[in-house]
Tab-separated table of C-alpha atoms and ligand atoms in Angstrom:
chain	number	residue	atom	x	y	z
A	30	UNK	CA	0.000	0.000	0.000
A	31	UNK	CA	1.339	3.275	-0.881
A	32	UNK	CA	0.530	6.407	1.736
A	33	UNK	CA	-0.930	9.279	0.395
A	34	UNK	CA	0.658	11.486	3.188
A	35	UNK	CA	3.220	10.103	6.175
A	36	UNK	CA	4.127	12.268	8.790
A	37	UNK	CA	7.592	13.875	8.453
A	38	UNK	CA	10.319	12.276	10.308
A	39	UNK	CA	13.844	13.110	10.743
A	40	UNK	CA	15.049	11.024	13.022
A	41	UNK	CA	15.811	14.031	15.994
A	42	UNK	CA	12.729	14.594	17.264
A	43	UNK	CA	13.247	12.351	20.133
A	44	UNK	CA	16.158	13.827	21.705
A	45	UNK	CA	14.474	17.445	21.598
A	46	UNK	CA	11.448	15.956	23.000
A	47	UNK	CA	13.242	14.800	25.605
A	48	UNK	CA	15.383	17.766	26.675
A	49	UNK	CA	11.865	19.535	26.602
A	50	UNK	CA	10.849	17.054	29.383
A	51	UNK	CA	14.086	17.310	31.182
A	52	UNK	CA	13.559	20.769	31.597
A	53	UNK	CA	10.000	20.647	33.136
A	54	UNK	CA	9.204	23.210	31.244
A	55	UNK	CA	6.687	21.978	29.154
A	56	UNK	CA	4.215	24.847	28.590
A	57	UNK	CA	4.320	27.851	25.662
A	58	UNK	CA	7.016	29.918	24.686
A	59	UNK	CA	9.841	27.857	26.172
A	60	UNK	CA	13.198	27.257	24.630
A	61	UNK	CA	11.764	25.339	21.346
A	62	UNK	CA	9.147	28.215	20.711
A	63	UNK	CA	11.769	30.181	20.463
A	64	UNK	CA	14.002	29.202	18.786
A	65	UNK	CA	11.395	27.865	15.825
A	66	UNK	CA	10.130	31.630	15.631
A	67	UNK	CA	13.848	33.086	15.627
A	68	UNK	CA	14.392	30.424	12.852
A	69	UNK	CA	11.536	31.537	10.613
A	70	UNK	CA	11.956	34.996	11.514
A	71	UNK	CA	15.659	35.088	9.930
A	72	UNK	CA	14.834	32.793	7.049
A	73	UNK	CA	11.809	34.306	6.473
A	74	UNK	CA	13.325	37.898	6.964
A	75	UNK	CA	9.505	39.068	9.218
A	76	UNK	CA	9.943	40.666	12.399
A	77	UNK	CA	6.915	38.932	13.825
A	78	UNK	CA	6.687	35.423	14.341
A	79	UNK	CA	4.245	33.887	16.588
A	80	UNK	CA	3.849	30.142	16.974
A	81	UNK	CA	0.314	28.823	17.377
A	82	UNK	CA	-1.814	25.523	18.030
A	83	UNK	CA	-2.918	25.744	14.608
A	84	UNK	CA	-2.986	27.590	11.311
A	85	UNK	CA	-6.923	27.643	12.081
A	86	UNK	CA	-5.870	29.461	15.626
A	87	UNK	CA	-3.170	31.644	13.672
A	88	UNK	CA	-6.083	32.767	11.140
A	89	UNK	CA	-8.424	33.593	14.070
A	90	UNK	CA	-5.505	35.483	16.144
A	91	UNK	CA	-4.852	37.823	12.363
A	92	UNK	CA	-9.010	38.437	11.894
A	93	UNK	CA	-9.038	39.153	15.633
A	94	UNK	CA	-5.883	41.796	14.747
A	95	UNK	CA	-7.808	42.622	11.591
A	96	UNK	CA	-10.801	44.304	13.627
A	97	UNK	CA	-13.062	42.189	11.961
A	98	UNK	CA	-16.790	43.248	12.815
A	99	UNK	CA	-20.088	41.634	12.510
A	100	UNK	CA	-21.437	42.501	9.419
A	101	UNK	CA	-18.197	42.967	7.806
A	102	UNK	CA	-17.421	41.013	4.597
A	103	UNK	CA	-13.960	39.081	3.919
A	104	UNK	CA	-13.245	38.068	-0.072
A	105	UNK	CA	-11.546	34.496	-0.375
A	106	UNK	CA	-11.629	32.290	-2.740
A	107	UNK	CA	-14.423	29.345	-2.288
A	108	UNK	CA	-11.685	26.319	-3.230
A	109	UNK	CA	-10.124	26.333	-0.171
A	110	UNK	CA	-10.433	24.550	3.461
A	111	UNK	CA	-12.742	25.514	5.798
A	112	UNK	CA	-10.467	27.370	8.400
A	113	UNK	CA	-9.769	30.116	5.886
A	114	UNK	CA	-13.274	31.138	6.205
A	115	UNK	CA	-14.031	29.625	9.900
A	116	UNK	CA	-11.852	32.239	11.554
A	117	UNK	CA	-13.977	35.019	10.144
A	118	UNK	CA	-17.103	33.899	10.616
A	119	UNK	CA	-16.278	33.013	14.142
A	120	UNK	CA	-16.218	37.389	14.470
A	121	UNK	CA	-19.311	37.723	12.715
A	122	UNK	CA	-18.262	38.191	8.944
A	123	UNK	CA	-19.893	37.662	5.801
A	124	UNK	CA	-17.891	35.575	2.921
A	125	UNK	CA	-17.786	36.644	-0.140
A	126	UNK	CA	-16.096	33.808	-2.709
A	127	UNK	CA	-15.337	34.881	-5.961
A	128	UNK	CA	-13.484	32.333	-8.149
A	129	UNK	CA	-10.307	31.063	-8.664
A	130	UNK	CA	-7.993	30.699	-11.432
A	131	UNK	CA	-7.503	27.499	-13.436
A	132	UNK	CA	-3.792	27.380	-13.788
A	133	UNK	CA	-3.072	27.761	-10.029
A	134	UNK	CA	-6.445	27.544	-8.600
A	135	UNK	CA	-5.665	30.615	-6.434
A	136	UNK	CA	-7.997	33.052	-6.388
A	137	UNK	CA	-8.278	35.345	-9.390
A	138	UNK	CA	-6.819	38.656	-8.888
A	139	UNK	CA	-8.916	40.244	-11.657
A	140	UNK	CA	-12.237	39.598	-9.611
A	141	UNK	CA	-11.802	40.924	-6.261
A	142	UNK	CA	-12.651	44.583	-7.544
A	143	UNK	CA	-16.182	43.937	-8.248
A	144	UNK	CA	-16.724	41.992	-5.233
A	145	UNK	CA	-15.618	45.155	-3.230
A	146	UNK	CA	-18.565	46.933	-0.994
A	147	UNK	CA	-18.469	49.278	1.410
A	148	UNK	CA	-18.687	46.561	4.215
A	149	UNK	CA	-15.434	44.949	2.557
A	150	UNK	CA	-12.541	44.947	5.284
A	151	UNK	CA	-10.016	42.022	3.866
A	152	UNK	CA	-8.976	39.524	1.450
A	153	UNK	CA	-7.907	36.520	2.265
A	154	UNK	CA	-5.681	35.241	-0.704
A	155	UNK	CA	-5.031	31.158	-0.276
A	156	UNK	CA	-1.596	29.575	-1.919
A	157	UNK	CA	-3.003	26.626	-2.604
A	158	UNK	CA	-0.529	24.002	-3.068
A	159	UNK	CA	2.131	26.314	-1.966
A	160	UNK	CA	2.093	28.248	-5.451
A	161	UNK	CA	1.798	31.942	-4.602
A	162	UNK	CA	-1.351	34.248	-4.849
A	163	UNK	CA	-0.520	37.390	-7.496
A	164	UNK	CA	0.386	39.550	-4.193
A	165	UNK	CA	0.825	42.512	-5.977
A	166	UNK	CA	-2.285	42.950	-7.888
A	167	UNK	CA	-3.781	41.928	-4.290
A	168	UNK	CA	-1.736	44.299	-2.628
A	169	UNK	CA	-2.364	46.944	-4.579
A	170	UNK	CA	-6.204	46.062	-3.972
A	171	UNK	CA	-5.883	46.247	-0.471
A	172	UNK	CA	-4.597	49.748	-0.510
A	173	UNK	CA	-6.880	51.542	-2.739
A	174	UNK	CA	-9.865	49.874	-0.800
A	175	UNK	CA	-8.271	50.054	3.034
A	176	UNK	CA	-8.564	46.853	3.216
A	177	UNK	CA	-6.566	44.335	5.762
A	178	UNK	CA	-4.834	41.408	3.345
A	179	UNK	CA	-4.445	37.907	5.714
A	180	UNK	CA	-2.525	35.291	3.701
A	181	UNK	CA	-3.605	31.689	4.167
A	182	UNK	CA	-0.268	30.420	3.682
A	183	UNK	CA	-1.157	27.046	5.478
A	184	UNK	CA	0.313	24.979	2.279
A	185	UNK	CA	2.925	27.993	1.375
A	186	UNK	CA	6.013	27.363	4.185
A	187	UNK	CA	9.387	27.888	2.339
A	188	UNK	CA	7.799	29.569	-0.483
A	189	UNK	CA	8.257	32.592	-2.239
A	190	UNK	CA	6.543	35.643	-4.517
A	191	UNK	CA	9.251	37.195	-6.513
A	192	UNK	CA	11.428	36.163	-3.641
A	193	UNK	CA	9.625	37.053	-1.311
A	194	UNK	CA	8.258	34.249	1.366
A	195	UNK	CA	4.643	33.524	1.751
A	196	UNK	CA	3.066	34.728	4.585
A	197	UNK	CA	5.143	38.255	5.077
A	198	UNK	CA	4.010	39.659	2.021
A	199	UNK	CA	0.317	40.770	3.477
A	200	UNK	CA	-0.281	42.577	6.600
A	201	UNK	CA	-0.880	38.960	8.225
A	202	UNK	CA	0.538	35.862	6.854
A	203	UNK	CA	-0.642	32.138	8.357
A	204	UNK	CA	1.453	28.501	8.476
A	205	UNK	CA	0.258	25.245	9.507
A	206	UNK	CA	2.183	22.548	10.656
A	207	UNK	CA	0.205	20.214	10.171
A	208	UNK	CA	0.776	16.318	10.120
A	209	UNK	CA	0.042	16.831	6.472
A	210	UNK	CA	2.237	19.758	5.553
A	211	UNK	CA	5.594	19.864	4.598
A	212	UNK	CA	7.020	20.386	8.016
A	213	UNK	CA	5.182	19.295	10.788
A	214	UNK	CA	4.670	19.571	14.758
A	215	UNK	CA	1.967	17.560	15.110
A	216	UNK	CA	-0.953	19.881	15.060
A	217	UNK	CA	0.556	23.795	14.916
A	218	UNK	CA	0.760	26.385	12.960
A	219	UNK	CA	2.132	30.475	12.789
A	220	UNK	CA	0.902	33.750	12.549
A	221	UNK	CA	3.551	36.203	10.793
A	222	UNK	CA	3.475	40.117	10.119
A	223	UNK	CA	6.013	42.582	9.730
A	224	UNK	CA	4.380	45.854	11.324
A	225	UNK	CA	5.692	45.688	15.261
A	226	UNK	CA	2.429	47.893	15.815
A	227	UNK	CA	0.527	44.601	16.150
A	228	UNK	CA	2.896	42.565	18.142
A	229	UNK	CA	1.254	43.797	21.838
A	230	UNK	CA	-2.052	42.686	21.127
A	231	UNK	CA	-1.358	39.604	19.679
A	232	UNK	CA	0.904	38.611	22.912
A	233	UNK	CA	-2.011	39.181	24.802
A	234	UNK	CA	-4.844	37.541	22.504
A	235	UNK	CA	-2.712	34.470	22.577
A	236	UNK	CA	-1.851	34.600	26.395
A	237	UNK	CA	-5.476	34.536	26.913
A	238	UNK	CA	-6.425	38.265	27.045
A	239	UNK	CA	-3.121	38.521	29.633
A	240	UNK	CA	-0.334	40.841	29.467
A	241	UNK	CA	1.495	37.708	30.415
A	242	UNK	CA	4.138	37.834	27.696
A	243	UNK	CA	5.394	41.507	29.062
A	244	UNK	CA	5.448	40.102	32.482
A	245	UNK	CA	7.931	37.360	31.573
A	246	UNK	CA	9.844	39.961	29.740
A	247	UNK	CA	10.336	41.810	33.380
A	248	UNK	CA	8.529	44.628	32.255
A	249	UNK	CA	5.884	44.649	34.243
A	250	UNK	CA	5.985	43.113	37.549
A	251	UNK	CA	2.730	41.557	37.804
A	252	UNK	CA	0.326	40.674	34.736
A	253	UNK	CA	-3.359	40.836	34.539
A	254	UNK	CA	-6.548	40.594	32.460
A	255	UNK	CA	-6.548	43.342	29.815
A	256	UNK	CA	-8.437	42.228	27.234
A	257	UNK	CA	-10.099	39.574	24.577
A	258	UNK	CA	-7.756	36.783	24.137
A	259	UNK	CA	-7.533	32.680	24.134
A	260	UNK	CA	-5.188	29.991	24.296
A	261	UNK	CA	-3.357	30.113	21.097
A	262	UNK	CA	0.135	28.776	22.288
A	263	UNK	CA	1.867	24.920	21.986
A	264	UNK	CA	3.318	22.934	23.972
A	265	UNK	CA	7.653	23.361	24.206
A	266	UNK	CA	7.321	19.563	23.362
A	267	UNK	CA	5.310	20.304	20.218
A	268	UNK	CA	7.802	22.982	19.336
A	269	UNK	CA	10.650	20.211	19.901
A	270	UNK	CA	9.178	18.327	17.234
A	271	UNK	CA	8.885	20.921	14.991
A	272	UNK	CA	12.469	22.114	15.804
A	273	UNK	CA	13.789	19.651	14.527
A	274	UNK	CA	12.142	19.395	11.431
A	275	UNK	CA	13.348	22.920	10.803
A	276	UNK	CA	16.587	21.995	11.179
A	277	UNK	CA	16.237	19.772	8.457
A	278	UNK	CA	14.447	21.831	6.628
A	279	UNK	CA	16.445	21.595	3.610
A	280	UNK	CA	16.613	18.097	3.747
A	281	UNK	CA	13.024	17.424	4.008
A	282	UNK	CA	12.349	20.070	1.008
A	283	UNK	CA	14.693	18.828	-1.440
A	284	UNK	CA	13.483	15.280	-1.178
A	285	UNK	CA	9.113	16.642	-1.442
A	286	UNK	CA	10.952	18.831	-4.997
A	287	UNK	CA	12.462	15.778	-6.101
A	288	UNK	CA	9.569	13.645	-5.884
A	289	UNK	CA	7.401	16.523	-7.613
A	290	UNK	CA	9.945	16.725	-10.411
A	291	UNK	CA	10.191	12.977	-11.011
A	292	UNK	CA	5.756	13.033	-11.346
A	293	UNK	CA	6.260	16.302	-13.782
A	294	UNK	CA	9.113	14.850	-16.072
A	295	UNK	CA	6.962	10.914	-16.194
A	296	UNK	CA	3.662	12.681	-16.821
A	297	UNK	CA	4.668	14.880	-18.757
A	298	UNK	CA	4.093	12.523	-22.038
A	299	UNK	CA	0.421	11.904	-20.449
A	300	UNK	CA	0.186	15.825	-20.536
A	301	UNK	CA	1.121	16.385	-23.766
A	302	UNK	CA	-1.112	13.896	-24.844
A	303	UNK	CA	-3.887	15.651	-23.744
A	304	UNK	CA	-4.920	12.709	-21.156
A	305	UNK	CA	-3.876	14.886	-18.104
A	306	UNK	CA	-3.241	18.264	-16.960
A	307	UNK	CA	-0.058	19.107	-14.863
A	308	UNK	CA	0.349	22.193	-12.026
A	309	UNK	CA	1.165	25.448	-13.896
A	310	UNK	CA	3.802	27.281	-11.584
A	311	UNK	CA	4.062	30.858	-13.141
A	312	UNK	CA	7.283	33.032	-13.418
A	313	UNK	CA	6.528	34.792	-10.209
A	314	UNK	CA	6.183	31.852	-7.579
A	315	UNK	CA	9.129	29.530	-6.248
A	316	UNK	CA	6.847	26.597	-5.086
A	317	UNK	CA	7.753	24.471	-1.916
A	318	UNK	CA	6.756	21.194	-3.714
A	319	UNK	CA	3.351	20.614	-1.484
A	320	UNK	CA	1.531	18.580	-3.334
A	321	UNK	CA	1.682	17.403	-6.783
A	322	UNK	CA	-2.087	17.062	-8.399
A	323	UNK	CA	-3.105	15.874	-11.924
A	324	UNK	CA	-6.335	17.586	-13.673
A	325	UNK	CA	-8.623	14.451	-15.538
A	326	UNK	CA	-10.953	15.197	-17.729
A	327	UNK	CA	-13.853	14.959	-15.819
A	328	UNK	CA	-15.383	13.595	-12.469
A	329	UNK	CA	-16.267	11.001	-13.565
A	330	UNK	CA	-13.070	9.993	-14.705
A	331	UNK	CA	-11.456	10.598	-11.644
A	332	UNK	CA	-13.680	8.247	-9.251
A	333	UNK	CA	-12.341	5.542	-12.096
A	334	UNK	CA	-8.919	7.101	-11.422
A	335	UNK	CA	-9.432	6.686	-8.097
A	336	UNK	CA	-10.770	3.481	-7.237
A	337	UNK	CA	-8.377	2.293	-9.641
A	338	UNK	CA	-5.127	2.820	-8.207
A	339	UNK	CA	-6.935	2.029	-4.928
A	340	UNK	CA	-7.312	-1.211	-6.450
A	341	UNK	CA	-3.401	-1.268	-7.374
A	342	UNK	CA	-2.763	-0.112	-3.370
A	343	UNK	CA	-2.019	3.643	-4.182
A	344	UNK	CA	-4.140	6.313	-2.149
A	345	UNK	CA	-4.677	8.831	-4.258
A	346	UNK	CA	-6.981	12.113	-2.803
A	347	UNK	CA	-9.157	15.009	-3.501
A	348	UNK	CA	-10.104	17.624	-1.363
A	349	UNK	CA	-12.514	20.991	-0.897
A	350	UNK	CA	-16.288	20.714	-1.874
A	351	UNK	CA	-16.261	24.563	-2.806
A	352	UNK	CA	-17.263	26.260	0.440
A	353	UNK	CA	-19.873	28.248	-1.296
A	354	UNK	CA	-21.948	24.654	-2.140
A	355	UNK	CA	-21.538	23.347	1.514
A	356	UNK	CA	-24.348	24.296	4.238
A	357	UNK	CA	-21.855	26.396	6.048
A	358	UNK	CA	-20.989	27.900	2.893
A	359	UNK	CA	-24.734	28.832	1.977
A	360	UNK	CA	-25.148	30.457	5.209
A	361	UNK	CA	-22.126	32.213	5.915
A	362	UNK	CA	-21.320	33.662	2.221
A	363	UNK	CA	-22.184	34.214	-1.071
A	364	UNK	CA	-20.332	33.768	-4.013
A	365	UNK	CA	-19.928	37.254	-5.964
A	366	UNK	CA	-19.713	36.412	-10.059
A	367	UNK	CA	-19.929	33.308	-11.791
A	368	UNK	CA	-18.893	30.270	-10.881
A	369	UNK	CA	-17.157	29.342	-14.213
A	370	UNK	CA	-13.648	27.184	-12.655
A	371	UNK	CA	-14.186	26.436	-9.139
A	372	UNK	CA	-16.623	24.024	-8.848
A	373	UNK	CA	-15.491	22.792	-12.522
A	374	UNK	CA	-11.529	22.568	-11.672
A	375	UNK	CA	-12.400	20.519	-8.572
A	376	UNK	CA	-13.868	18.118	-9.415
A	377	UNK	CA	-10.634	16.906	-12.088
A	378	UNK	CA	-8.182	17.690	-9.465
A	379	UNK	CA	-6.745	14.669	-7.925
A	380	UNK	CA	-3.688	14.312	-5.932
A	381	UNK	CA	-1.042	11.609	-5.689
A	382	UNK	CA	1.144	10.328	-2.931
A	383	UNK	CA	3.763	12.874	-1.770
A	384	UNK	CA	5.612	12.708	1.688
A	385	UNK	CA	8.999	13.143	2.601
A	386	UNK	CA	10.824	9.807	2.198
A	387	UNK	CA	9.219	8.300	-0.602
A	388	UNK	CA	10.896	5.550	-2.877
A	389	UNK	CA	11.755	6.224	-5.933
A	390	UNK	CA	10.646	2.522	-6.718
A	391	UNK	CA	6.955	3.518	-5.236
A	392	UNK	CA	7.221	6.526	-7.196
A	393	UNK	CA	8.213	4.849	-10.519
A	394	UNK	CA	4.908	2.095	-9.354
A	395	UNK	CA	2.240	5.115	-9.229
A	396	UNK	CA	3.729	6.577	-12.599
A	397	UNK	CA	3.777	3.230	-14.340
A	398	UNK	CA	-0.352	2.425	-12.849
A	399	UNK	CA	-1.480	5.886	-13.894
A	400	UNK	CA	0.086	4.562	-17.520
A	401	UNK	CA	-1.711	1.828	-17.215
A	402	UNK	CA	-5.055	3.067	-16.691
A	403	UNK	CA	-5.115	5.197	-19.710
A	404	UNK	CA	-4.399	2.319	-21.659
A	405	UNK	CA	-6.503	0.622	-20.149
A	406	UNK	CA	-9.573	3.031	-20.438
A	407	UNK	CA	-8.822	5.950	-22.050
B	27	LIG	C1	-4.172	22.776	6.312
B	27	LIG	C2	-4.861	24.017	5.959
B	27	LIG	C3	-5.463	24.843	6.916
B	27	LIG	C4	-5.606	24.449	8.361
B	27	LIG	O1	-4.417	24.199	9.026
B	27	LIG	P1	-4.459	23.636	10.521
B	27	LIG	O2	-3.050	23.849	10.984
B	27	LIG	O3	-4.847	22.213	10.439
B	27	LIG	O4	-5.426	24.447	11.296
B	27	LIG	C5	-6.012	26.048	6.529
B	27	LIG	N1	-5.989	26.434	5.237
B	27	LIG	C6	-5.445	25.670	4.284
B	27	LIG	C7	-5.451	26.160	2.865
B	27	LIG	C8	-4.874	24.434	4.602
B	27	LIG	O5	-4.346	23.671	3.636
């Protein structure tokens, strides 16, 4: 059986663990919180970085820093997870999808505009499959409109915009570390921003509404409640897991790019074929190799994709019902425009096994089955 997803694994993780427990000091913001936030805060070149539980927590922490109101609506794109638009319904917003472009299936720049109102307060651009958003056009968006721009760069650790990494580029950026993400902690995640303005209030809405974090900083000498806030931080031992993993971070990304190369160059016949469609990473975006997905022709084509290399003991996955078709979706949002890719694009997107560690000889087994079932049936 070949995995669709195994957990990263370095082989360190034990060791930190372990000096976490030796310490006793197992709670937030310990020695392994810190140094995973200075880590990402040099690589990353972002003066805030603020380990979470989650990228789902990190979101709600940014729409919390966003002043997001009741009434207020927040523009994302409707192929995405349910987090990006959880966090902002959670303060009372109204979603407004618009749709997403084909190539990357990132939202499309050229339809925020109209979806614009006068209630409009942020966009939420998604790198799905760690393939950057067009920041600028976003960006420039944002300014003419006031708006706040949160990045949902769950799937985007490690990579880059014109250079620039994902998540710093808006005035909130937000990582998961996920079990399923390129670098993992377990369950975790990161908020990011650059402007120092915000980094007060976000100590204290992740210290549970405490000016805790100044305390331990000796400068105050006693803390206290002084405003909203909840219990966004991990656990030292989580941050020992994901410590290590950053350490190895080069490691653990050159192996995901290989694998994604080796499914690009053996598809890449099926592509040209016209039996498959393969990512489109533009000029702009330096991808982190998150997931490799092939677009079939149709839906129905991919359950018989499916259930075929099932059959053959390969998992391959898809993922996101638009948010805009899902109950949730219905009563939270609205989708502004036509639907004309989303729901369309989604249902041919299928993606195929890609962890850190993967054999070459499972690799060249999932290439040779997917040969097989076009011969077979198409
Ligand atoms: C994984 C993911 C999330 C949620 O991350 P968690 O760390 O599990 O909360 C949010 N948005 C996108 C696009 C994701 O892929």
């Amino acid at each position: 059986m070949i995995d669709f997803n195994i957990a990263p694994y370095v082989g360190t993780e034990e060791t930190y663990i372990r000096q976490a427990i030796e310490k006793r000091k197992l709670c937030g913001d310990g020695t392994f919180t810190k140094k995973c936030s200075d880590w990402m805060k040099e690589q990353f070149r972002v003066n805030q970085v603020f380990l979470t539980t989650s990228c789902t927590h990190a979101l709600e922490m940014a729409a919390i820093l966003a002043d997001i109101q009741k009434g207020d609506e927040v523009i994302m794109p409707s192929y995405t997870f349910v987090s990006t638009a959880d966090a902002f319904v959670q303060r009372g917003a109204k979603i407004v999808f618009v749709d997403i472009r084909p190539d990357t299936m990132n939202i499309n720049e050229n339809l925020i505009e109209a979806a614009i109102t006068e209630r409009t307060r942020a966009i939420v651009p998604v790198h799905y499959a760690g393939v950057g958003c067009d920041m600028d056009s976003i960006n420039a968006l944002a300014k003419k409109y006031n708006l706040k721009v949160v990045e949902d760069a769950a799937q985007g650790f490690d990579a880059y915009y014109k250079g620039i990494p994902l998540g710093t580029i808006g005035d909130f950026g937000c990582l998961s570390f996920h079990e399923t993400k390129n670098l993992t902690m377990g369950e975790g995640g990161a908020l990011m921003f650059q402007d120092t303005a915000y980094q007060e209030k976000a100590e204290i809405i992740r210290e549970k509404g405490t000016n805790r974090s100044k305390f331990f900083r000796g400068q105050i000498d006693k803390y206290t409640w002084v405003g909203y806030g909840s219990s966004y931080l991990p656990s030292d031992m989580n941050a020992a897991y994901l410590w290590a993993q950053l350490e190895s971070c080069k490691t653990i990304q050159d192996d995901r790019m290989n694998t994604w190369n080796y499914y690009y160059k053996h598809l890449k016949p099926l592509a040209d074929s016209g039996k498959v469609e393969l990512p489109t990473i533009p000029d702009y975006a330096q991808h982190n190799a998150h997931m490799f997905y092939l677009k079939l022709k149709d839906l129905e084509t991919r359950s018989w994709f499916i259930s075929y290399l099932s059959e053959k003991g390969i998992m391959a996955v898809f993922h996101y019902i638009p948010l805009h078709i899902s109950p949730a979706g219905k009563k939270f949002g609205r989708f502004h425009g036509e639907d004309v890719y989303t729901t369309r694009e989604s249902e041919r997107l299928v993606r195929l096994p890609l962890y850190y560690g993967i054999s070459e000889k499972n690799l060249a087994y999932v290439v040779k089955t997917i040969y097989e079932f076009f011969e077979l049936k198409h």
